[in-house]
Coordinates of C-alpha atoms (C1' of nucleotides) in Angstrom, one line a residue:
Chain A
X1023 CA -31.5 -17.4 11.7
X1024 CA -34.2 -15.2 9.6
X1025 CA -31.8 -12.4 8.5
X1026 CA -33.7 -10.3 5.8
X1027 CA -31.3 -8.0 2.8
X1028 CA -32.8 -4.6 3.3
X1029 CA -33.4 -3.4 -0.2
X1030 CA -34.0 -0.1 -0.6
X1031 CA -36.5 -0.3 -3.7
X1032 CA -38.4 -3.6 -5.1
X1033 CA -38.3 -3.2 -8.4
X1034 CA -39.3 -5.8 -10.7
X1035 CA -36.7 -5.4 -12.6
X1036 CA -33.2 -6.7 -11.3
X1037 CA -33.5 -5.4 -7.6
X1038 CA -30.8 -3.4 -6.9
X1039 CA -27.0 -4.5 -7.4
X1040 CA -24.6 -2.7 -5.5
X1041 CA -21.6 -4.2 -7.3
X1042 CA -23.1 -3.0 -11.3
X1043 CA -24.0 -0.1 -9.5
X1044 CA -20.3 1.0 -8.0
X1045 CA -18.8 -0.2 -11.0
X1046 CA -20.4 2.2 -12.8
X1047 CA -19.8 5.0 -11.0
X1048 CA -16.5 4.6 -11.3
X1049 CA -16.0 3.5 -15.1
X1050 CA -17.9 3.3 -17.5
X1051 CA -17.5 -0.5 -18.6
X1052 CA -18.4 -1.4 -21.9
X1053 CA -22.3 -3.0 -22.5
X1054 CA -21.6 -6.2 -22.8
X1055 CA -19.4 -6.5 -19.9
X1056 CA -21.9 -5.1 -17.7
X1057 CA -24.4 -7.8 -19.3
X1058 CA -22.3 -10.2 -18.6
X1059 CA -21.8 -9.7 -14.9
X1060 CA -25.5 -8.6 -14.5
X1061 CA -26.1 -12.5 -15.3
X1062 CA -23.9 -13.9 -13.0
X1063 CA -25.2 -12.0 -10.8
X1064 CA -28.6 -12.8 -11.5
X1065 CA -27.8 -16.3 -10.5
X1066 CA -26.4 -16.1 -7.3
X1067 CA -24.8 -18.7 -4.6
X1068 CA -26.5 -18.7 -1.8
X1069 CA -24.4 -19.5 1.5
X1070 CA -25.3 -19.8 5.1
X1071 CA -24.4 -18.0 7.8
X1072 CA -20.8 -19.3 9.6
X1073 CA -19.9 -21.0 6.3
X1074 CA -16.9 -20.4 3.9
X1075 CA -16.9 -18.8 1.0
X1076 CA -13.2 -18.7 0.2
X1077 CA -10.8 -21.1 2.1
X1078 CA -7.6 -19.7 2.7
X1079 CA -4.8 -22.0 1.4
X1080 CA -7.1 -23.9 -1.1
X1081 CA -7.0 -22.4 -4.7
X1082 CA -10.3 -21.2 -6.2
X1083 CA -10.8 -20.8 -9.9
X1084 CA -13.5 -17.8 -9.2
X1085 CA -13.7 -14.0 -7.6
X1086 CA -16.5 -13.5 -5.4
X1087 CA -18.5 -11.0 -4.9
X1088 CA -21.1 -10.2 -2.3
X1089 CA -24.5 -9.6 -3.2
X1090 CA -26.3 -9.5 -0.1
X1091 CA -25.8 -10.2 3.8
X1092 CA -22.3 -9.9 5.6
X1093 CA -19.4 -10.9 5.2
X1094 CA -15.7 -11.0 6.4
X1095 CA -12.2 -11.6 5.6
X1096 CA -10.4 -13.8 7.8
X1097 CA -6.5 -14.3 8.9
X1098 CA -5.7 -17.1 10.7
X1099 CA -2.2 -17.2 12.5
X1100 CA -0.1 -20.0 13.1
X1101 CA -1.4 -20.0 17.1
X1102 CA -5.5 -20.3 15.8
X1103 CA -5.6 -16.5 16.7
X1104 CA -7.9 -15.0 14.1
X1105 CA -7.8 -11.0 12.7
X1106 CA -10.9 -10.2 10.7
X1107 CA -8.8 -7.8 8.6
X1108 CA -12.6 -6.1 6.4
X1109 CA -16.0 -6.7 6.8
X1110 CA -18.1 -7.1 3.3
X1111 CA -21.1 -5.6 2.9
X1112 CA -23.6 -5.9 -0.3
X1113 CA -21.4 -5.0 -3.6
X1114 CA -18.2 -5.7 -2.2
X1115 CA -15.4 -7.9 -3.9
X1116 CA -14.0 -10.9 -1.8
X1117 CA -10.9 -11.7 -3.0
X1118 CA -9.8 -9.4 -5.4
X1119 CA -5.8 -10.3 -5.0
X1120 CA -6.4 -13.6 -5.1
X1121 CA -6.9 -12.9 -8.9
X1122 CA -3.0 -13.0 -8.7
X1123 CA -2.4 -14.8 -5.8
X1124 CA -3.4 -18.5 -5.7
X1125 CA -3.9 -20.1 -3.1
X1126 CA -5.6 -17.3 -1.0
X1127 CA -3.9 -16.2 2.1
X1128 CA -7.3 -14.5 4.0
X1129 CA -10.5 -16.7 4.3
X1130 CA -13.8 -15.6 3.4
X1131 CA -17.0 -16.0 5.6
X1132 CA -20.1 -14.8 5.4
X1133 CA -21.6 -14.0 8.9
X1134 CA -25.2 -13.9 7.9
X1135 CA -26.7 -15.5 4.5
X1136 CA -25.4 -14.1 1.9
X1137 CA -25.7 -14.1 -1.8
X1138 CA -23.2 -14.9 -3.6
X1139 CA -21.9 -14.1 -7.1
X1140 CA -18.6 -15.7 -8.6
X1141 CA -16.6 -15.1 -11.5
X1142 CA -14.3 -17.3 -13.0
X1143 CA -10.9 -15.6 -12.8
X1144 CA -9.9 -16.7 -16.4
X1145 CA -13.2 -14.8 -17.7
X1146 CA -12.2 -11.8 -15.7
X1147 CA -8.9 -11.4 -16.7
X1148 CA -10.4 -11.7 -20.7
X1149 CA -12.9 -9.1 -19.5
X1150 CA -10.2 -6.3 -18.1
X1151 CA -8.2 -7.2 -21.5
X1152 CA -11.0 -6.4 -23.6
X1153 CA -12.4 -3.9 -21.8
X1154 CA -9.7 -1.0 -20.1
X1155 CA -12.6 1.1 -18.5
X1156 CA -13.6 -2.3 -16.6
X1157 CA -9.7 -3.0 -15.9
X1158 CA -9.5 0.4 -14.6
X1159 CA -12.7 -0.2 -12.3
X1160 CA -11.2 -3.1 -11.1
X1161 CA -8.0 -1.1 -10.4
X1162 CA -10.5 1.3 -8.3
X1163 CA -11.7 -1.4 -6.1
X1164 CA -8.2 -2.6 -4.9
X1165 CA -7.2 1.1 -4.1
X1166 CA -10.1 1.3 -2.3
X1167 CA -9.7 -1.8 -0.3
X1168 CA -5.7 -0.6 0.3
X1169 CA -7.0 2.7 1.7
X1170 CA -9.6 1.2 3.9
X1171 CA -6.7 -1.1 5.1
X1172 CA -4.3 1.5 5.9
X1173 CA -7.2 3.7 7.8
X1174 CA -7.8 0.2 10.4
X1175 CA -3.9 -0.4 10.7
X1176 CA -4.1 3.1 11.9
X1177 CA -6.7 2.5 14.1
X1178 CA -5.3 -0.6 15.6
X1179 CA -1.9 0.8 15.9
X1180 CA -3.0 4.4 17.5
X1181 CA -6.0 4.3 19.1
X1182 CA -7.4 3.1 22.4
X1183 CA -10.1 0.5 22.4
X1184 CA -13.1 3.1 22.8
X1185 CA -12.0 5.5 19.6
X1186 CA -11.2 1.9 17.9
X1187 CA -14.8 0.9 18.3
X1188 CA -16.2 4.2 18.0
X1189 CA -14.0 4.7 14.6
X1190 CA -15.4 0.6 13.4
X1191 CA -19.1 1.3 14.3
X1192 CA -19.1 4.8 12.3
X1193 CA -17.6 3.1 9.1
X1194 CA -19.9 0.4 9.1
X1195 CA -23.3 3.2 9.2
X1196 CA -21.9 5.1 6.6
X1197 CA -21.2 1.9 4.5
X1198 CA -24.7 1.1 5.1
X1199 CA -26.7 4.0 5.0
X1200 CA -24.5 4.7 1.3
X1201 CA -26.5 1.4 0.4
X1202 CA -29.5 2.4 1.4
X1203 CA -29.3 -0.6 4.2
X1204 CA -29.7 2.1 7.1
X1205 CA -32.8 3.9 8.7
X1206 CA -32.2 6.9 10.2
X1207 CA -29.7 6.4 12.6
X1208 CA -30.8 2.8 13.4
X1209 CA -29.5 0.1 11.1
X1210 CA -28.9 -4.0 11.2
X1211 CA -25.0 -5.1 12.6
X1212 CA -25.5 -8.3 12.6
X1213 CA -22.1 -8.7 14.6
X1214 CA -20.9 -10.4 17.7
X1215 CA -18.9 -8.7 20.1
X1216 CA -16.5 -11.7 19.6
X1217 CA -16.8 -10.6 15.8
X1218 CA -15.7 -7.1 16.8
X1219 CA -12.9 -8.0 18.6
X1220 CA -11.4 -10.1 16.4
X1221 CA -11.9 -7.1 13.8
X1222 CA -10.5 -4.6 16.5
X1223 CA -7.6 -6.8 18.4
X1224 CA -9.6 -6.8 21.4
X1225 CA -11.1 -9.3 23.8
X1226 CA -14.8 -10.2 23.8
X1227 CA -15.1 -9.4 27.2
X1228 CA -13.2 -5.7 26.8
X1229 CA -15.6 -4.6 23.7
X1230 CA -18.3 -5.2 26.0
X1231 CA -17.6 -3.1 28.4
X1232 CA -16.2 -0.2 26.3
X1233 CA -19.7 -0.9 24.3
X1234 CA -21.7 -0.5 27.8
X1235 CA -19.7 2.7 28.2
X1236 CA -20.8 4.5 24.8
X1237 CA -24.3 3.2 26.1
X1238 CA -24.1 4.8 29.4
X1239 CA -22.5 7.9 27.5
X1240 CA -25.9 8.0 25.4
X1241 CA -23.8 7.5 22.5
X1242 CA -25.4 4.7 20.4
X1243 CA -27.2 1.5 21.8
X1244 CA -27.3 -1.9 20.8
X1245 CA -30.4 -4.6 20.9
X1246 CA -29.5 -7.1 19.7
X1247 CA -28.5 -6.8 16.0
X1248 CA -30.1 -3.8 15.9
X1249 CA -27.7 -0.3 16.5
X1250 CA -28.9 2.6 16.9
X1251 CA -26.9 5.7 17.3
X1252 CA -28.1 8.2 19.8
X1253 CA -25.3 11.1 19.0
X1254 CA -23.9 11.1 15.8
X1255 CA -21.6 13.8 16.5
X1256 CA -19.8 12.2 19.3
X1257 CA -19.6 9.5 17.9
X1258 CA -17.5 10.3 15.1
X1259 CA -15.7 12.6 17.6
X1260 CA -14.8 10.3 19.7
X1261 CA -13.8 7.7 16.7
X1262 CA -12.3 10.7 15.1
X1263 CA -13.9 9.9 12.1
X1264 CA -14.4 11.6 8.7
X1265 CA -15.7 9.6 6.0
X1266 CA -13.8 10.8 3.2
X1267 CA -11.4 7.8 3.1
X1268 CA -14.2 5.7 2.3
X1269 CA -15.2 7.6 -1.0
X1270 CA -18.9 7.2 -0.6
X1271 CA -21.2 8.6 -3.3
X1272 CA -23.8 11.3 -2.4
X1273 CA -24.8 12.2 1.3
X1274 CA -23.6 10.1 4.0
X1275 CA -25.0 12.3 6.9
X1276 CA -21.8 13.6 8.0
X1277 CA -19.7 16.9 7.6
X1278 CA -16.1 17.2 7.5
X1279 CA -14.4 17.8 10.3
X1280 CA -13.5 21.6 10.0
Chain B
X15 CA 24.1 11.7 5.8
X16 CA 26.0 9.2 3.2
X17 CA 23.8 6.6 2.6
X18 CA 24.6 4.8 -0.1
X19 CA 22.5 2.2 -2.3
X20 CA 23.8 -1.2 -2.1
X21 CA 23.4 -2.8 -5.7
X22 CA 24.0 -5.9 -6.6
X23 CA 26.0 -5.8 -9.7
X24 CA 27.2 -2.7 -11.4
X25 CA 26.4 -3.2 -15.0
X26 CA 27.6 -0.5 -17.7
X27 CA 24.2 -0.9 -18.9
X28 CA 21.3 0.4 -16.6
X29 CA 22.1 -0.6 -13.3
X30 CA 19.5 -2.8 -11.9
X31 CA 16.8 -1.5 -11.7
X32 CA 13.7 -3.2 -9.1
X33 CA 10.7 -2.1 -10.3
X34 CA 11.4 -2.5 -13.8
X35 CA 12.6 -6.6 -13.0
X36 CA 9.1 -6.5 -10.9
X37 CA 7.2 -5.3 -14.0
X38 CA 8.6 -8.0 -15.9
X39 CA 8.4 -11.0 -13.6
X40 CA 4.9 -10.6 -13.6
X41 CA 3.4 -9.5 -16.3
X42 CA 4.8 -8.9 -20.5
X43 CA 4.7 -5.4 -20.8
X44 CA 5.2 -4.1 -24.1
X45 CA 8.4 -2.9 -25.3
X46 CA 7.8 0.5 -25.6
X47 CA 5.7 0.6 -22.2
X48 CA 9.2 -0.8 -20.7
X49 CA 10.9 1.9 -22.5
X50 CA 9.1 4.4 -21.7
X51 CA 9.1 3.6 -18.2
X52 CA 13.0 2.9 -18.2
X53 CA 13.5 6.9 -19.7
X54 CA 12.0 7.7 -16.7
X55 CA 13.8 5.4 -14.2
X56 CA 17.2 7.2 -16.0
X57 CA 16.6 10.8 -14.4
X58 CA 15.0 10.1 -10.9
X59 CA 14.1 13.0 -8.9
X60 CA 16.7 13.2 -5.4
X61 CA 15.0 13.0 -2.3
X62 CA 16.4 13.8 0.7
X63 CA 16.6 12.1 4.0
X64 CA 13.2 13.2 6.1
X65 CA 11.2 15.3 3.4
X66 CA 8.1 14.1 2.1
X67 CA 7.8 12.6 -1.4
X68 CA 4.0 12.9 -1.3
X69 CA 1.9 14.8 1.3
X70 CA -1.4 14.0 2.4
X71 CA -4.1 16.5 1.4
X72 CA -2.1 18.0 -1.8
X73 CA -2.7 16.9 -5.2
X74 CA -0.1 15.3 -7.5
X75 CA -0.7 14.7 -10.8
X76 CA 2.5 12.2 -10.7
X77 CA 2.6 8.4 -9.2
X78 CA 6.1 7.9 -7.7
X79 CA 8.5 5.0 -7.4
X80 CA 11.5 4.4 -4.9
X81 CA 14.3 3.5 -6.9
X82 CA 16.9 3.6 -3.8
X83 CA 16.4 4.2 -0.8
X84 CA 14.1 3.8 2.5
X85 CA 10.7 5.5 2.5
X86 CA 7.0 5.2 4.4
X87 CA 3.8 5.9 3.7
X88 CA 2.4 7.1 6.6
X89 CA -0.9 8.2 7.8
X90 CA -1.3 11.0 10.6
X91 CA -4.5 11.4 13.0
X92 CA -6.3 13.8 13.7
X93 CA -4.3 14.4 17.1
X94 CA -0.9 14.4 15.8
X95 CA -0.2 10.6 16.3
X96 CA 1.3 9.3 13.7
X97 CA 0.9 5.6 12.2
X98 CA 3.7 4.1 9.4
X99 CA 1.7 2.1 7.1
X100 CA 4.4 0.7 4.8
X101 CA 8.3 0.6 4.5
X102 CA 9.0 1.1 0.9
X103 CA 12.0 0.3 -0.3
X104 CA 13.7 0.2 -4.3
X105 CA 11.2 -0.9 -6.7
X106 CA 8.0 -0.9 -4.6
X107 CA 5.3 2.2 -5.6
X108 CA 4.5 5.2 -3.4
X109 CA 1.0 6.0 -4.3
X110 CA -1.2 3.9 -6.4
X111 CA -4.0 4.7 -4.5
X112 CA -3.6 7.9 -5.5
X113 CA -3.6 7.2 -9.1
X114 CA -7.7 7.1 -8.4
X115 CA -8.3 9.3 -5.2
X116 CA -6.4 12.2 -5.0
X117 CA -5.8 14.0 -2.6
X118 CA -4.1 11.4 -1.1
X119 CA -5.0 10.2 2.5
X120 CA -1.5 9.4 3.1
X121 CA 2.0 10.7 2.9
X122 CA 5.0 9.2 1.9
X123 CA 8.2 10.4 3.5
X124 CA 11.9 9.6 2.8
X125 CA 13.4 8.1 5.4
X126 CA 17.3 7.7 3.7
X127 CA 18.1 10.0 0.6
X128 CA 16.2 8.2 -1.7
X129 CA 16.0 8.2 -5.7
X130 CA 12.4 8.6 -7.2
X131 CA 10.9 8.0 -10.3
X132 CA 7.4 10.3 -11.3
X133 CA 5.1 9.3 -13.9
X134 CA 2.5 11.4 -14.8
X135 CA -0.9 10.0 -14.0
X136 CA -2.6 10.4 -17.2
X137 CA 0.8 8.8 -19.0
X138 CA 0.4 6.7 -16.8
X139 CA -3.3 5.9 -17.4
X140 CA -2.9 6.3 -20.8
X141 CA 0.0 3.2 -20.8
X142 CA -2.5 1.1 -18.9
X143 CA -5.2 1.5 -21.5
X144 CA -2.8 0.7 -24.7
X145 CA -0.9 -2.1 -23.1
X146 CA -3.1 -4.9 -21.1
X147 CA -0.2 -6.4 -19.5
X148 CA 1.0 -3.4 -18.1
X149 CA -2.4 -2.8 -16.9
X150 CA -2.4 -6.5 -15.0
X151 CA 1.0 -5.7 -14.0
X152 CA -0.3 -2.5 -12.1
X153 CA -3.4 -4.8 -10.8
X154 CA -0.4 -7.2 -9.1
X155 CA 1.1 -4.4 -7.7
X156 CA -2.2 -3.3 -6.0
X157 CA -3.1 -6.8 -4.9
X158 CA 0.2 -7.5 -3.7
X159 CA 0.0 -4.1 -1.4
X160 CA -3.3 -5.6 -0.1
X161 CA -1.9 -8.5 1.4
X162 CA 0.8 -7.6 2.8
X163 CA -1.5 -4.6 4.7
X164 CA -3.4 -7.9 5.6
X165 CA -0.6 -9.6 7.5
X166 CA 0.1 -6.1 9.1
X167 CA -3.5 -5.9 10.5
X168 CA -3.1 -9.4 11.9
X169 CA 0.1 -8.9 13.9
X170 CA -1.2 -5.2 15.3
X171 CA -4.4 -6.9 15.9
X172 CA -3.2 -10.3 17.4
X173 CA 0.2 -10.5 18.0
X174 CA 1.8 -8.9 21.1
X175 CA 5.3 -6.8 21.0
X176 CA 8.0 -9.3 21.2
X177 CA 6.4 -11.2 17.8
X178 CA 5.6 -8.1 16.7
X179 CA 8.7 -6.9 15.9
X180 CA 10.4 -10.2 15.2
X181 CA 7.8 -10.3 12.2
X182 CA 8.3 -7.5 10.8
X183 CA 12.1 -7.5 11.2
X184 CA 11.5 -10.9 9.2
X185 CA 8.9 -8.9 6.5
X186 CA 12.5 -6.4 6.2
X187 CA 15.2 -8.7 5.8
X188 CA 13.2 -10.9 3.5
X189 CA 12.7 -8.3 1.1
X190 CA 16.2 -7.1 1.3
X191 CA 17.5 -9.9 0.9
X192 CA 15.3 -10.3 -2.8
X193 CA 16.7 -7.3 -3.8
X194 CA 20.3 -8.4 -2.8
X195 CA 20.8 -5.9 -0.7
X196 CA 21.7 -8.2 2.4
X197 CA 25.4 -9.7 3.1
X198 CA 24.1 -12.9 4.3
X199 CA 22.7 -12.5 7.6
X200 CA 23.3 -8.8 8.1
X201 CA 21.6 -6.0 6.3
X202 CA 20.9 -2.1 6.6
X203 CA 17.9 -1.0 8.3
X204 CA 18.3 2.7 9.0
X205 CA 15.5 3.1 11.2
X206 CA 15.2 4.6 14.5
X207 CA 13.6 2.7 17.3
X208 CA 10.7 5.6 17.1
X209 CA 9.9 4.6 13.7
X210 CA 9.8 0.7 14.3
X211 CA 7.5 1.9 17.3
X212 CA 5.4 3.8 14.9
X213 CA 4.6 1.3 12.3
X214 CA 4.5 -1.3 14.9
X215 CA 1.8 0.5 17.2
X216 CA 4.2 0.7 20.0
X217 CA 6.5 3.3 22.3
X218 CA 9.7 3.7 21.5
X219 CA 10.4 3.0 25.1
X220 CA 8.9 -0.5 24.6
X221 CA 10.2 -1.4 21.4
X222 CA 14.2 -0.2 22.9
X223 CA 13.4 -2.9 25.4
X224 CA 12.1 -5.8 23.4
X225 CA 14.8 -5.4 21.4
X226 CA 17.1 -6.1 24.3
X227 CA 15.5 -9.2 25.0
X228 CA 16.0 -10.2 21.5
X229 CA 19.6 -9.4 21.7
X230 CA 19.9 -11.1 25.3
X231 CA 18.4 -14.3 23.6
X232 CA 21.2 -13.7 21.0
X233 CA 18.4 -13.8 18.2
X234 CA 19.5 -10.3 16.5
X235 CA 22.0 -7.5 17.1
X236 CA 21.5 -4.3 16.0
X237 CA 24.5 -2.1 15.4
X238 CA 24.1 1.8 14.8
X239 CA 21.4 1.3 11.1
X240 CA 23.4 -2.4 11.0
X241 CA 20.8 -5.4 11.9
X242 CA 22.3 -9.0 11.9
X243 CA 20.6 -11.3 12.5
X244 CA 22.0 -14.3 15.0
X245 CA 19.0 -16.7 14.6
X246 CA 17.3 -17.0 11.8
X247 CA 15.3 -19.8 12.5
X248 CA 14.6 -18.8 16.2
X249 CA 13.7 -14.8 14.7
X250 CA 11.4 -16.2 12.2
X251 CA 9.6 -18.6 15.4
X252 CA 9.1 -16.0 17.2
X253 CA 7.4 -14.1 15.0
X254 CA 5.4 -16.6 13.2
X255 CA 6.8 -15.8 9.9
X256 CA 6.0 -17.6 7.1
X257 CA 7.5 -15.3 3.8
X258 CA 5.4 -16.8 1.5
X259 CA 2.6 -14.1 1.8
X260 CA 5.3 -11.9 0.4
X261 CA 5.6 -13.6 -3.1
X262 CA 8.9 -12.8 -3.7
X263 CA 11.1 -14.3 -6.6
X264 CA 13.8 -17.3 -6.1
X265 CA 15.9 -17.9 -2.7
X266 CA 14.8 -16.4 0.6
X267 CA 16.7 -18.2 2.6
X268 CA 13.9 -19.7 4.3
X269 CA 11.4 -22.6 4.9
X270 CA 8.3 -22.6 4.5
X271 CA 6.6 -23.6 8.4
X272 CA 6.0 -27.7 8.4
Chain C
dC1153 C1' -36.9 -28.5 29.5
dG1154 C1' -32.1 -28.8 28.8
dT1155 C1' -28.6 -27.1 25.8
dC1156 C1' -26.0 -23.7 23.4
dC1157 C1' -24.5 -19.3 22.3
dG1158 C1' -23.8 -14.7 23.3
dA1159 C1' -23.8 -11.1 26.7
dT1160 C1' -22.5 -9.7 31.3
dT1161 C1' -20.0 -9.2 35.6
dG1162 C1' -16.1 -9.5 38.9
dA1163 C1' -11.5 -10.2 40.4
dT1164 C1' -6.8 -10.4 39.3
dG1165 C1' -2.6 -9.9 36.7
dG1166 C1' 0.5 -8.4 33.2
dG1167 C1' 2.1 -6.1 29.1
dA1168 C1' 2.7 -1.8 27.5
dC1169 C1' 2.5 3.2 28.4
dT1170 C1' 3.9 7.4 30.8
dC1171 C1' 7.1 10.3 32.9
dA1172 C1' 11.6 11.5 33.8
dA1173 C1' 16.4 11.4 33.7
dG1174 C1' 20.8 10.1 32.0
dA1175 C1' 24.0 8.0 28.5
dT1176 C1' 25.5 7.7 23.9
dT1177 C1' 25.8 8.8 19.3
dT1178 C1' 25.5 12.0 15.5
dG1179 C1' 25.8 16.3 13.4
dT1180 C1' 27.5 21.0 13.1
dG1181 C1' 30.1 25.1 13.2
dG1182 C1' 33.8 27.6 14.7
Chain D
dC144 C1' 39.8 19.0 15.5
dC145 C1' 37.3 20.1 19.2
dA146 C1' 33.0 21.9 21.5
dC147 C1' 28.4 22.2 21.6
dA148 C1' 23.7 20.9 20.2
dA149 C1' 20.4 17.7 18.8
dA150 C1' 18.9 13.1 18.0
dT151 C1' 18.7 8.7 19.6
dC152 C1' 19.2 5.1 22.8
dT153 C1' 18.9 3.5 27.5
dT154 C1' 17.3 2.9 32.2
dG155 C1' 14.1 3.1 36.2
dA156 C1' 9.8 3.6 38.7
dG157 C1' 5.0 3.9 38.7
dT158 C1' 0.5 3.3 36.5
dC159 C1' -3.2 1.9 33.7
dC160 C1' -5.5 -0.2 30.0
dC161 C1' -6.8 -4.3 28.6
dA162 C1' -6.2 -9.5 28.9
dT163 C1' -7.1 -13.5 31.5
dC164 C1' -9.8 -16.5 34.2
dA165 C1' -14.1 -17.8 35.9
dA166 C1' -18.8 -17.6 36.7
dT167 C1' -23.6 -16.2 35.9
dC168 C1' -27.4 -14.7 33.1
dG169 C1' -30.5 -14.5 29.3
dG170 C1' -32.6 -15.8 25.1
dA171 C1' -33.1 -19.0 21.1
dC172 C1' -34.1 -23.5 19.7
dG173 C1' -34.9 -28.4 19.2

DNA sequence: CGTCCGATTGATGGGACTCAAGATTTGTGG
DNA sequence: CCACAAATCTTGAGTCCCATCAATCGGACG
């Protein structure tokens, strides 16, 4: 498995962190917080592909944050059915309510390699005391994950499986192409359609053939982790999608839907 | 429409009040934070039954707190159908969300008469900053939200109608019953089939009829807005329940699964 | 070259939706 | 206090979306 971050810039400075980055545009932390996490960062886990990177159930003295590659958070029900309730993408926090809530109730996994950075929860919690701009931040990222939430418990409760798919594949680009991880209208999803469904509440076999549909529709087109989107436009139509929930910085490629 | 708050005890002093006893259980908020908030709490803003305490789209500068009463947050698509995101009942927080993105991407509609407590944002912001507890207690709140969104995504994702509802009706009584508004096995739940069908992803038609299986299999009656429960142990089988994801305080009446 | 994983295809069935009508409850005004 | 209107609940018949089961195909890899 040869999965490659795309980094928009190589600096030779620290390469791009989309975690100091977000966290500053939302706060303005004080310096030596920032420093601080910049060197956790700096030293990264590295995790494989299919592994765990928090275990639901067993307690975990660190937050986690991605740094590069994919990564998902898992619910497993009593019957071994499993929800993939977010997908993680470069920058993204793991576990932020497990800061409160020991043991975890949602596994982490990372789907491709990933980078890992992880922050001892007892340091974190000294860091938001000392520093309320960094609390605040923090405060940011949870109301960002809740809205995110409540926009795919609308999706799975409302729409069919084609606007459900549509709506998924539409969040993911503008995730990506915000981070720079997207060319064009072609960008990496390193994601089964096994992976989808569980994200979706749909069988493998069903998101296939909606997924041949959109293809035959000239809508977007998939080889192998590659997807590229053919018609932008009907794509979001179809997913209904406006990407103002997600609360993006800068140009995402999209308009609001008048 | 009398609907009437069912409190526990009524104390000469300030009659219980839920989200104040939350603040406390989980964090140390200073005094005067407490006080501040508890002035509030003392001249709620009346809501009545079916107007919206926040509306999607429209700035507030104030967060808002149920302190009787049922309300939802719910999110509506772009065709009119409508998804219920959250029950919110006395002590839990409309909009904290919103305390960072405004407008707000959801409503919040009263679904009983309901008392509601406004603080101003910036107080609100401003408390956060000068008391670090508080601030934590806010970061619960948030986290807490998250996770209970989570187990909502897994049962519309994975779990079919009949488990479905059993959960939730499980999530409902549990949480009643925390706040001591349940008479042992029988509680108010003044929703309409409609709503349980639009926070559950399914047709009213549906839901009337799963609901008559459960009462068939003598698991729960439901009596005009009257819901008593027959089973307890059978209720909480079928839907997988575990109420530990809930992290409520004391007796729930329940076992954790073996 | 055989194995494994993921994508694909087909046939079949069922859970949930839709449509439509009636029963029951609730609310309202005279 | 009754009559009427409006919700809400209930029931039935028909349909469809999506799940299930089962097999095949293709590529990656050791």
């Amino acid at each position: 498995m040869s999965w490659q971050p795309a980094f928009t810039q190589g600096h030779t400075r620290d390469r791009t962190n989309q975690f100091i980055g977000q966290l500053r545009r939302v706060s303005c932390p004080l310096p030596e917080t920032l420093e601080f996490l910049q060197r956790l960062c700096r030293e990264p886990r590295r995790v494989c592909a299919k592994s765990d990177i928090v275990l639901s159930g067993t307690p975990s003295a660190y937050l986690h944050i991605v740094l590069s590659g994919w990564a998902c958070r898992t619910r497993t029900l009593a019957d071994g059915r499993r929800q993939i309730t977010a997908f993680l993408l470069s920058g993204d926090i793991c576990d932020l309510d497990n800061v409160f809530f020991d043991p975890p109730g949602e596994s982490v996994s990372a789907l491709t390699e990933c980078e890992v950075a992880a922050i001892p929860k007892a340091r974190l919690r000294d860091l938001a005391r000392r520093d309320a701009d960094f609390a605040e931040a923090l405060g940011w990222f949870a109301a960002h994950d809740k809205v995110v939430l409540g926009a795919r418990i609308a999706s799975l409760g409302q729409r069919p499986a084609q606007e459900r798919i549509a709506h998924l594949l539409c969040e993911l680009i503008t995730r990506l192409r915000a981070r720079g991880e997207a060319n064009g209208d072609s960008c990496r999803v390193p994601l089964t359609q096994e992976q989808l469904g569980e994200a979706l509440g749909l069988t493998t076999v069903h998101v296939n053939r909606v997924l041949q549909g959109l293809r035959a529709d000239n809508v977007v087109v998939r080889d192998g982790d590659r997807l590229t989107i053919l018609d932008w436009e009907g794509l979001q139509a179809i997913g209904c999608f406006s990407p103002t929930y997600l609360h993006l910085p800068g140009r995402t490629h999209s308009q609001p839907i008048a």
